[in-house]
Short mmCIF file of N, CA and C in Angstrom, two decimals:
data_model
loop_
_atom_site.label_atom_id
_atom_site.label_comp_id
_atom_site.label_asym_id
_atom_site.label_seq_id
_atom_site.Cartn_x
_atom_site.Cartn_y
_atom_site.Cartn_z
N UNK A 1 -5.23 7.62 14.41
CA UNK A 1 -6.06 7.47 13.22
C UNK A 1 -6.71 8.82 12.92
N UNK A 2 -6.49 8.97 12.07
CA UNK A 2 -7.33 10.38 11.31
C UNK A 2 -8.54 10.09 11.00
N UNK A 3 -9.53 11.14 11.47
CA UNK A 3 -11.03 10.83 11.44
C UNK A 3 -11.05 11.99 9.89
N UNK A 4 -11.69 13.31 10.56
CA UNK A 4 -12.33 13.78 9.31
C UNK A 4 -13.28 13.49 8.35
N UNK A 5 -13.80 14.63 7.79
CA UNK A 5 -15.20 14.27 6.67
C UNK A 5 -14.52 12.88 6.41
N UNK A 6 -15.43 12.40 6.02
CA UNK A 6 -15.50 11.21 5.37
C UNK A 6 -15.55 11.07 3.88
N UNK A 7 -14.59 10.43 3.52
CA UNK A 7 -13.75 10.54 1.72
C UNK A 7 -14.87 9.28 1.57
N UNK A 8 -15.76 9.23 0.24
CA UNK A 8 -16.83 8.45 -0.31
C UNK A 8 -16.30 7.98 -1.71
N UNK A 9 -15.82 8.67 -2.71
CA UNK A 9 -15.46 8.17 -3.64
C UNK A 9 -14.49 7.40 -3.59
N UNK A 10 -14.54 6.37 -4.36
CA UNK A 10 -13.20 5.19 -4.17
C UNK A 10 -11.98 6.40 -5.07
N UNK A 11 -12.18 7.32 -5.92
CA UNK A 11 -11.32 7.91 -6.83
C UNK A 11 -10.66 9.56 -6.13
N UNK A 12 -11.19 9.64 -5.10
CA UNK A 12 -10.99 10.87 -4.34
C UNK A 12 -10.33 10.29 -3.00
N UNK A 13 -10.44 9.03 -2.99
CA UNK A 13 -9.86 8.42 -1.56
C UNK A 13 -8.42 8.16 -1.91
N UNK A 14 -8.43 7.46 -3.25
CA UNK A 14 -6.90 6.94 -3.88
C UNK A 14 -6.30 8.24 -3.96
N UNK A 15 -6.35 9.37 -4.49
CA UNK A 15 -6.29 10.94 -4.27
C UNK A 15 -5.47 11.09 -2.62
N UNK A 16 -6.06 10.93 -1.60
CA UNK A 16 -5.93 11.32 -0.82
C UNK A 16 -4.59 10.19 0.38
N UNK A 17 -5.35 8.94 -0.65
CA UNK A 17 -3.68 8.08 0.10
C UNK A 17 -2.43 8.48 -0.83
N UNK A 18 -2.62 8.34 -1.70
CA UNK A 18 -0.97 9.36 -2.81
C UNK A 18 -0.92 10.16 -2.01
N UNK A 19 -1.35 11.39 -1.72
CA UNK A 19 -0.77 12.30 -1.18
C UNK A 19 -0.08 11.85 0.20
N UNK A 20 -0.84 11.44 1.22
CA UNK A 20 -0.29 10.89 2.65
C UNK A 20 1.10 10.11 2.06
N UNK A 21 1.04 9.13 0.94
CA UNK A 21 2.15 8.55 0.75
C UNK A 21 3.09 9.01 0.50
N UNK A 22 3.29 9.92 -0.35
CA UNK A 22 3.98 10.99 -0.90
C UNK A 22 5.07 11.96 0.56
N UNK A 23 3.86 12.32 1.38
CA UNK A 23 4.53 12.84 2.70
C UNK A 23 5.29 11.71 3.73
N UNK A 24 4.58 10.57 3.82
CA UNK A 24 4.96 8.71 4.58
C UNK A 24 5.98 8.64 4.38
N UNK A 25 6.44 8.54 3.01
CA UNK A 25 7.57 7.97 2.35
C UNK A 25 8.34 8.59 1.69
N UNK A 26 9.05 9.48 2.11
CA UNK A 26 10.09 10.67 1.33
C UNK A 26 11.38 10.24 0.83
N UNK A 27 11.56 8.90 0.96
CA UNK A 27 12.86 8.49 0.52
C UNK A 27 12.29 7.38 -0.48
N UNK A 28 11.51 7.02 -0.66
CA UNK A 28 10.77 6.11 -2.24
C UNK A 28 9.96 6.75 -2.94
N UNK A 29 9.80 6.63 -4.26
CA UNK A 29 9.26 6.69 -5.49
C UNK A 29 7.77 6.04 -5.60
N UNK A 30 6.90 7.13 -5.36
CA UNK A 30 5.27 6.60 -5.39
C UNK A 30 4.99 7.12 -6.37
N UNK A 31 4.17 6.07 -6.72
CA UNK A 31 3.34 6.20 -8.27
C UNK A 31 1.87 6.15 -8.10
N UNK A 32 1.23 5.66 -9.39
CA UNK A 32 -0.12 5.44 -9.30
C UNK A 32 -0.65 4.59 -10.51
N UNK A 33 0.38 4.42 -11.29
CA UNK A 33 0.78 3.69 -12.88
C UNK A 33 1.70 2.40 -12.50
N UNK A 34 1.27 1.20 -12.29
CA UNK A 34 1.99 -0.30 -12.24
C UNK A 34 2.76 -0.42 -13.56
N UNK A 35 4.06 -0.53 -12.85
CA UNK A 35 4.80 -1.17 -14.35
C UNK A 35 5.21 -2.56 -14.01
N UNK A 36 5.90 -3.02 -14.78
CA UNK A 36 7.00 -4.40 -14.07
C UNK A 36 8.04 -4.09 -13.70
N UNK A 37 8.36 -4.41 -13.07
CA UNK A 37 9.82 -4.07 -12.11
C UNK A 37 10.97 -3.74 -13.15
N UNK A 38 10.87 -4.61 -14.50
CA UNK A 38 12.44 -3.97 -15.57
C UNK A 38 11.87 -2.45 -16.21
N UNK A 39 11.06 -1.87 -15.77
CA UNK A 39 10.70 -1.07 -16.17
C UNK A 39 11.23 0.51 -15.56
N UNK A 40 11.48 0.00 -14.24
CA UNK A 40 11.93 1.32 -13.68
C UNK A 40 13.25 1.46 -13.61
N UNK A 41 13.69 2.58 -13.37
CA UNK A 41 14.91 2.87 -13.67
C UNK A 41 15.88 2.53 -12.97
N UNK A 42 16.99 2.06 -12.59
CA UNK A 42 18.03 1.16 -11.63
C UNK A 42 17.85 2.53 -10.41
N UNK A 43 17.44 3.66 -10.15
CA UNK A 43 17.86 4.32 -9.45
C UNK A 43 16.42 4.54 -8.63
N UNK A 44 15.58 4.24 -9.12
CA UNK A 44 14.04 4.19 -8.56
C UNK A 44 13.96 3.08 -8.02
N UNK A 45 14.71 1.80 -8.61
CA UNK A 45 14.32 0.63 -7.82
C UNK A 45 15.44 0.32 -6.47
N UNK A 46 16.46 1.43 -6.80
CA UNK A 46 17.48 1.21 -5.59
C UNK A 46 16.68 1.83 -4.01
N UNK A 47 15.72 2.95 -4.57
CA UNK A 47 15.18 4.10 -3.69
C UNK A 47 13.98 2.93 -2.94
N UNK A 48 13.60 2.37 -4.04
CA UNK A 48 12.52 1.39 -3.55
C UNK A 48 10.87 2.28 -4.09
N UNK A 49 10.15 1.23 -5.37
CA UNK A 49 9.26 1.69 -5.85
C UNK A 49 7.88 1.90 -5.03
N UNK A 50 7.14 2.63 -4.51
CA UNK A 50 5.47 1.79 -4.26
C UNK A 50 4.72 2.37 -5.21
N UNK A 51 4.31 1.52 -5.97
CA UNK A 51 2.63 2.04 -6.79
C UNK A 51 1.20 1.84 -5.74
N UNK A 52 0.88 2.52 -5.86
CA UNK A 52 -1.02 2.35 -4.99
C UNK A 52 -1.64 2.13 -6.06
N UNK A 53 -2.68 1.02 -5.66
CA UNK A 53 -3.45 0.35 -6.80
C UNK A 53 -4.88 0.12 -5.88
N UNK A 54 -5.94 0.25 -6.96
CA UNK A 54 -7.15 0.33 -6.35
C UNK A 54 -7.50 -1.73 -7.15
N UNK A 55 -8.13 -2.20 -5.95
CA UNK A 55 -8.47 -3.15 -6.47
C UNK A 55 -9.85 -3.42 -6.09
N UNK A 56 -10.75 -3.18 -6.02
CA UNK A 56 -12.63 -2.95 -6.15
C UNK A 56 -12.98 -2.75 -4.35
N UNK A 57 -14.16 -2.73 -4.32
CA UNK A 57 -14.77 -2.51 -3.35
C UNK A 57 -16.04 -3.41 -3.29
N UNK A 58 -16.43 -3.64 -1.69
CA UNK A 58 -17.57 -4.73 -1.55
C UNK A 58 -18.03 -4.33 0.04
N UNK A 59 -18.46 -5.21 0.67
CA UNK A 59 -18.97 -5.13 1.95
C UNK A 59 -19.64 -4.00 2.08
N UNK A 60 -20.70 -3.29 1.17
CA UNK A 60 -21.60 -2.67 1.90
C UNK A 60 -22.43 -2.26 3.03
N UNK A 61 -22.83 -1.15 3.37
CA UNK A 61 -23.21 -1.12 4.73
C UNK A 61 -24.87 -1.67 4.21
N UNK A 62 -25.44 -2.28 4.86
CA UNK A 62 -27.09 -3.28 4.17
C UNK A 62 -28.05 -2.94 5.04
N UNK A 63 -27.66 -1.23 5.84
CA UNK A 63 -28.88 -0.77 6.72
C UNK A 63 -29.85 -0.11 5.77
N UNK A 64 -31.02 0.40 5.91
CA UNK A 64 -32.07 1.39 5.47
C UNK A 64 -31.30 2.87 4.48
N UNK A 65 -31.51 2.69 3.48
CA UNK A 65 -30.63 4.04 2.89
C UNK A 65 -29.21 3.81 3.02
N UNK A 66 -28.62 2.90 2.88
CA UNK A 66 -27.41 2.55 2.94
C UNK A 66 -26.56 2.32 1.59
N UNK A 67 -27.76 1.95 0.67
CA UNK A 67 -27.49 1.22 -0.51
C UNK A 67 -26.23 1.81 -1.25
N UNK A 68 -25.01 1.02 -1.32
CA UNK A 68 -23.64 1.21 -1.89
C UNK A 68 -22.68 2.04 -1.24
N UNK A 69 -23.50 2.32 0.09
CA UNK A 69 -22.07 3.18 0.52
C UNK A 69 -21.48 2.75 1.70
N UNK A 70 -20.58 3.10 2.37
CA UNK A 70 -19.55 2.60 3.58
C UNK A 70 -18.94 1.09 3.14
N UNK A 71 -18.37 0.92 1.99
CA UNK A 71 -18.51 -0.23 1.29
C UNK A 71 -16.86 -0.60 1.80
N UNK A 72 -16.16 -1.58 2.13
CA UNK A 72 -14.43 -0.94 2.09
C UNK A 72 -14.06 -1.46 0.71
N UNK A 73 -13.17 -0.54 0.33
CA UNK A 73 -12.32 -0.38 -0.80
C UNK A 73 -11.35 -1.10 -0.67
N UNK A 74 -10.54 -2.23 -1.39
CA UNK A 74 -9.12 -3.43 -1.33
C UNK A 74 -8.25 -2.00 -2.30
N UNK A 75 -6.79 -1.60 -1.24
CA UNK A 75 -6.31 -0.76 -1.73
C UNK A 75 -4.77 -1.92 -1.71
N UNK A 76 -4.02 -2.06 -3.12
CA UNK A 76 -2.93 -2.26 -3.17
C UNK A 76 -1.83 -1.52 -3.14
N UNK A 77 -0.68 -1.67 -1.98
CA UNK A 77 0.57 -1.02 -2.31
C UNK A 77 1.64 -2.30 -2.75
N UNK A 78 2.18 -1.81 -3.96
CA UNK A 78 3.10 -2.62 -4.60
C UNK A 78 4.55 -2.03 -4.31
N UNK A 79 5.57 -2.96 -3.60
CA UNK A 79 6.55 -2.16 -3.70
C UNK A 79 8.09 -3.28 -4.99
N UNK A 80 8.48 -2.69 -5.66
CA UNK A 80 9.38 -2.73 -6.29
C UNK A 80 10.66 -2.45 -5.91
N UNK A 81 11.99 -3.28 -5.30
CA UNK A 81 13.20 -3.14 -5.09
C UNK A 81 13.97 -3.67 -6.17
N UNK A 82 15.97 -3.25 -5.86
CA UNK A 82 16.60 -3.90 -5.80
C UNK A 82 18.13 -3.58 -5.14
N UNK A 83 18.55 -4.79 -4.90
CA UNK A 83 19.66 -5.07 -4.02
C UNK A 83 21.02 -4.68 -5.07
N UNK A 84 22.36 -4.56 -4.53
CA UNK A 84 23.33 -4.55 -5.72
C UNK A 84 24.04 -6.15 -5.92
N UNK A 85 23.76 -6.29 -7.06
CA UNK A 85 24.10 -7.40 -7.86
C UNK A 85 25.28 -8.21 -6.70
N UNK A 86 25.53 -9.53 -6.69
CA UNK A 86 26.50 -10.02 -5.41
C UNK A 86 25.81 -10.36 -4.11
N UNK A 87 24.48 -9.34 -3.84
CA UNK A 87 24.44 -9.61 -2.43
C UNK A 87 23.38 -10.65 -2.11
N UNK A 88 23.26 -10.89 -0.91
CA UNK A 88 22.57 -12.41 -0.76
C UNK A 88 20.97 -12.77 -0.56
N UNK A 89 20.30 -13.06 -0.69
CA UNK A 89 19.31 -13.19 -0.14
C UNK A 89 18.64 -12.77 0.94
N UNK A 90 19.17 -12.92 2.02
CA UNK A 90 19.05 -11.78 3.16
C UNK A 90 18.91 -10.69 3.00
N UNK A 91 19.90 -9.54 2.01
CA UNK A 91 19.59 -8.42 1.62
C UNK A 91 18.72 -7.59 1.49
N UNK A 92 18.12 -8.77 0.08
CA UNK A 92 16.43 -8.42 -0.18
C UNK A 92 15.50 -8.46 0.39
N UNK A 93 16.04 -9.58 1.52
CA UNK A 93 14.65 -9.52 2.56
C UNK A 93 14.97 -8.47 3.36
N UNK A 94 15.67 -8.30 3.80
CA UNK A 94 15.86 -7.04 4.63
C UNK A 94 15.52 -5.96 4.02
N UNK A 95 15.65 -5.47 2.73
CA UNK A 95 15.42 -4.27 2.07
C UNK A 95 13.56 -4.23 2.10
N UNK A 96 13.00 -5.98 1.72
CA UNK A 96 11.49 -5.89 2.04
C UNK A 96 10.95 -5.45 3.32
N UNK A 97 11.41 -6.03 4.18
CA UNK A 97 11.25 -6.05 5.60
C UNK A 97 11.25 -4.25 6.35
N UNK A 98 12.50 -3.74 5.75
CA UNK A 98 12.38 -2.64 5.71
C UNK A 98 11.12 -1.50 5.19
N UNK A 99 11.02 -1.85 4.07
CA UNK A 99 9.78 -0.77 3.35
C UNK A 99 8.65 -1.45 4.37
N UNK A 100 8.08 -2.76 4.25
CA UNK A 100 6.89 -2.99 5.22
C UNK A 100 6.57 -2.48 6.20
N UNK A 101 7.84 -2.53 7.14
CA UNK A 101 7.99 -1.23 8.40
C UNK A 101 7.37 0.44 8.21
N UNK A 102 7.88 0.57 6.88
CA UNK A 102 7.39 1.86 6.83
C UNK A 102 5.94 2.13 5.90
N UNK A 103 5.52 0.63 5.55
CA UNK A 103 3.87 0.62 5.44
C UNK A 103 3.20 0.78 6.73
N UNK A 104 3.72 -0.19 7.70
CA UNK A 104 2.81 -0.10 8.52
C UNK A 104 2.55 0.98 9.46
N UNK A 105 3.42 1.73 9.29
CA UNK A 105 4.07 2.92 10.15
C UNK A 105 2.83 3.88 9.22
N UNK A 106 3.25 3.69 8.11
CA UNK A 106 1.97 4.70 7.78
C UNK A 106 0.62 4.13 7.23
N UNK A 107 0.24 3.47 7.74
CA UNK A 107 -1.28 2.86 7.87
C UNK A 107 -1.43 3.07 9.73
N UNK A 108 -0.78 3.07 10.69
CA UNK A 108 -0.87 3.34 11.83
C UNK A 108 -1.15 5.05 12.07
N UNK A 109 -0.77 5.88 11.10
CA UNK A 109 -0.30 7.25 11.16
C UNK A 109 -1.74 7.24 10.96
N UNK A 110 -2.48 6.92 9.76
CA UNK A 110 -3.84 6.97 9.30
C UNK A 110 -3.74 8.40 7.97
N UNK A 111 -4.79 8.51 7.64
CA UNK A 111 -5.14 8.74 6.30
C UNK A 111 -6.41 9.96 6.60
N UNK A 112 -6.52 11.38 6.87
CA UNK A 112 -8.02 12.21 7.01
C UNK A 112 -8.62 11.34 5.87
N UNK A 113 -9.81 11.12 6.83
CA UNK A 113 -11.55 11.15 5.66
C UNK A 113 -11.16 9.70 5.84
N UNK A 114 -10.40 8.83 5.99
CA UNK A 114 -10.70 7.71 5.68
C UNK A 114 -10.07 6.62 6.84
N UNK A 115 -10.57 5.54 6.68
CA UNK A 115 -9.87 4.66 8.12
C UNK A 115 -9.17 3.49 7.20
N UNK A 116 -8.06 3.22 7.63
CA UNK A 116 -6.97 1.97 6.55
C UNK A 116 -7.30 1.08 8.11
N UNK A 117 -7.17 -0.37 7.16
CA UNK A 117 -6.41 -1.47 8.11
C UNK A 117 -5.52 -2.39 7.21
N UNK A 118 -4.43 -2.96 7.48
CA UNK A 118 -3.57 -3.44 6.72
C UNK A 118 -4.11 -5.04 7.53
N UNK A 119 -4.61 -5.59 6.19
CA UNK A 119 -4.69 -7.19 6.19
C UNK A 119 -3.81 -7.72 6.13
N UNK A 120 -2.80 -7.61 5.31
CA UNK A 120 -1.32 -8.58 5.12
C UNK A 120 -0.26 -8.11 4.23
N UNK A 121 0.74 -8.48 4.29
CA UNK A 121 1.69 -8.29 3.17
C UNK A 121 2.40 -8.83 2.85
N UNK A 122 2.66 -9.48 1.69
CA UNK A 122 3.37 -10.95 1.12
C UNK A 122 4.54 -10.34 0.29
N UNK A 123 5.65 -10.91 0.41
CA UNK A 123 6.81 -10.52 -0.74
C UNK A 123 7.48 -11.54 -0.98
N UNK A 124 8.67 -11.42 -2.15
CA UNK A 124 9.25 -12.11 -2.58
C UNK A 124 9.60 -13.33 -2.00
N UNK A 125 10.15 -13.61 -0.37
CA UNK A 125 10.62 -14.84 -0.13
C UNK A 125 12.32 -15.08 -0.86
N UNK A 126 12.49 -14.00 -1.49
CA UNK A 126 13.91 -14.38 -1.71
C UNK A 126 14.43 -14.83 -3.08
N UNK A 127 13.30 -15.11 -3.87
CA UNK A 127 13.40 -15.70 -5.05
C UNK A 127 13.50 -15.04 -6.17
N UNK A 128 13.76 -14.05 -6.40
CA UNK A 128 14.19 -13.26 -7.60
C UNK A 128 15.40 -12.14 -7.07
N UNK A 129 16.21 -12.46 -6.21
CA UNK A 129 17.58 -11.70 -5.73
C UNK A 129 18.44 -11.15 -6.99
N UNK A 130 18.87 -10.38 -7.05
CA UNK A 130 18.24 -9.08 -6.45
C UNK A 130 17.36 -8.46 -6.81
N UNK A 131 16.59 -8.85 -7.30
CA UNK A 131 15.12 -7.82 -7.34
C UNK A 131 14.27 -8.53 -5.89
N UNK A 132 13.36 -7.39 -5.34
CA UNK A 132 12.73 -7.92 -4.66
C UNK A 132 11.04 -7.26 -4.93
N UNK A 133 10.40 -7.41 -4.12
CA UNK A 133 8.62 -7.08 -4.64
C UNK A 133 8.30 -7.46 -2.93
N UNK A 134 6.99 -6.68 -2.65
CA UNK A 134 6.10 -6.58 -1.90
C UNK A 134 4.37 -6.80 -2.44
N UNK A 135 3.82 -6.67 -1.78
CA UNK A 135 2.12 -6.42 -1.78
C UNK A 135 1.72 -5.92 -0.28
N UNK A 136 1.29 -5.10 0.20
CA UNK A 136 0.35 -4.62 0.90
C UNK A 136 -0.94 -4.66 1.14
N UNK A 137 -1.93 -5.38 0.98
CA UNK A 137 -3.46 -5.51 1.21
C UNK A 137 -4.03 -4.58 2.43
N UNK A 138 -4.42 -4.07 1.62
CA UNK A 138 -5.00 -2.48 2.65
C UNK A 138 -6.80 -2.15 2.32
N UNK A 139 -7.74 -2.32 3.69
CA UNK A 139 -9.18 -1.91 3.41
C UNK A 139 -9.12 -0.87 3.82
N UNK A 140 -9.42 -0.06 2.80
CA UNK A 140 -10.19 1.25 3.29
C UNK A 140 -11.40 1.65 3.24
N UNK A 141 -11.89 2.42 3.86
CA UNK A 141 -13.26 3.14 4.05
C UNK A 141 -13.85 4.21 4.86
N UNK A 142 -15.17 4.31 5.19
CA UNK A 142 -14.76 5.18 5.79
C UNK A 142 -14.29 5.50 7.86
N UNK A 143 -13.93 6.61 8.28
CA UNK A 143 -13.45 6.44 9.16
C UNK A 143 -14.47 6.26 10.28
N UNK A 144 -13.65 5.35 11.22
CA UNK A 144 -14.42 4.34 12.19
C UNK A 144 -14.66 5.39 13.63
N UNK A 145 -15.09 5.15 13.74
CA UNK A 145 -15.33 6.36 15.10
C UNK A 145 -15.31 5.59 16.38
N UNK A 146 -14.45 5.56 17.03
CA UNK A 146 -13.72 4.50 17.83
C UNK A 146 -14.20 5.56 19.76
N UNK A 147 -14.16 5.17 20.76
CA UNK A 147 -14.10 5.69 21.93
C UNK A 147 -13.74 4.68 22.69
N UNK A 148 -12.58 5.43 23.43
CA UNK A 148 -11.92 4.72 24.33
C UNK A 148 -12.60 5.24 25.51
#
């Protein structure tokens, strides 16, 4: 886990996971702009899409002078596939199953200035073959100062 200053703005933190993602994931297409999946291009969705999406912040820290900060931030990664036309269901899950691997791989790697934990990640189930979709539910904030 990457410690470092501690990233405070929710808009300088999203800043700083693009970039890690950008280096994470060198064989997919990261964004920061959600489209719908017919939107991207057959060759972006073959690579496999992720958009990072900020979805609010809560849990404040409620000590003395605390007021609004160490709050965690709900960070979405959306990922966007697809399979080639013919193939089965399995495919897509495997192609999901795949990118998740390499979420969690980089939420384990960690993020300077900030501490991730990955709550869950839900995808397709199979039901729009060959397209497939992810979600990532990711808190961030700031980094936890841990001793072993």
């Amino acid at each position: 886990m990457a410690i470092g200053q501690a990233i405070e703005r929710m808009d300088d933190r999203m800043d700083a996971i693009a970039a890690a993602l950008l280096l994470a994931l060198p064989t997919r297409v990261v964004k920061r702009s959600l489209k719908h999946y017919t939107e991207h291009s057959a060759a972006d969705l073959a690579a496999g899409v992720v958009t990072l999406v900020s979805a609010g912040e809560g849990s404040y820290n409620p000590g003395l002078g605390m007021v609004a900060k160490e709050g965690t931030h709900r960070v979405l990664l959306i990922g966007h596939l697809k399979v080639a036309e013919g193939q089965d269901g399995e495919d897509i899950e495997a192609a999901e199953l795949d990118l998740a691997e390499e979420i969690k791989a980089f939420v384990r790697a960690g993020v300077t200035g900030t501490s991730l934990r990955l709550d869950r990640i839900e995808h397709s189930r199979q039901l729009e073959n060959p397209y497939g979709w992810l979600v990532a539910y990711i808190d961030a904030g700031p980094p936890r100062r841990t001793t072993y």
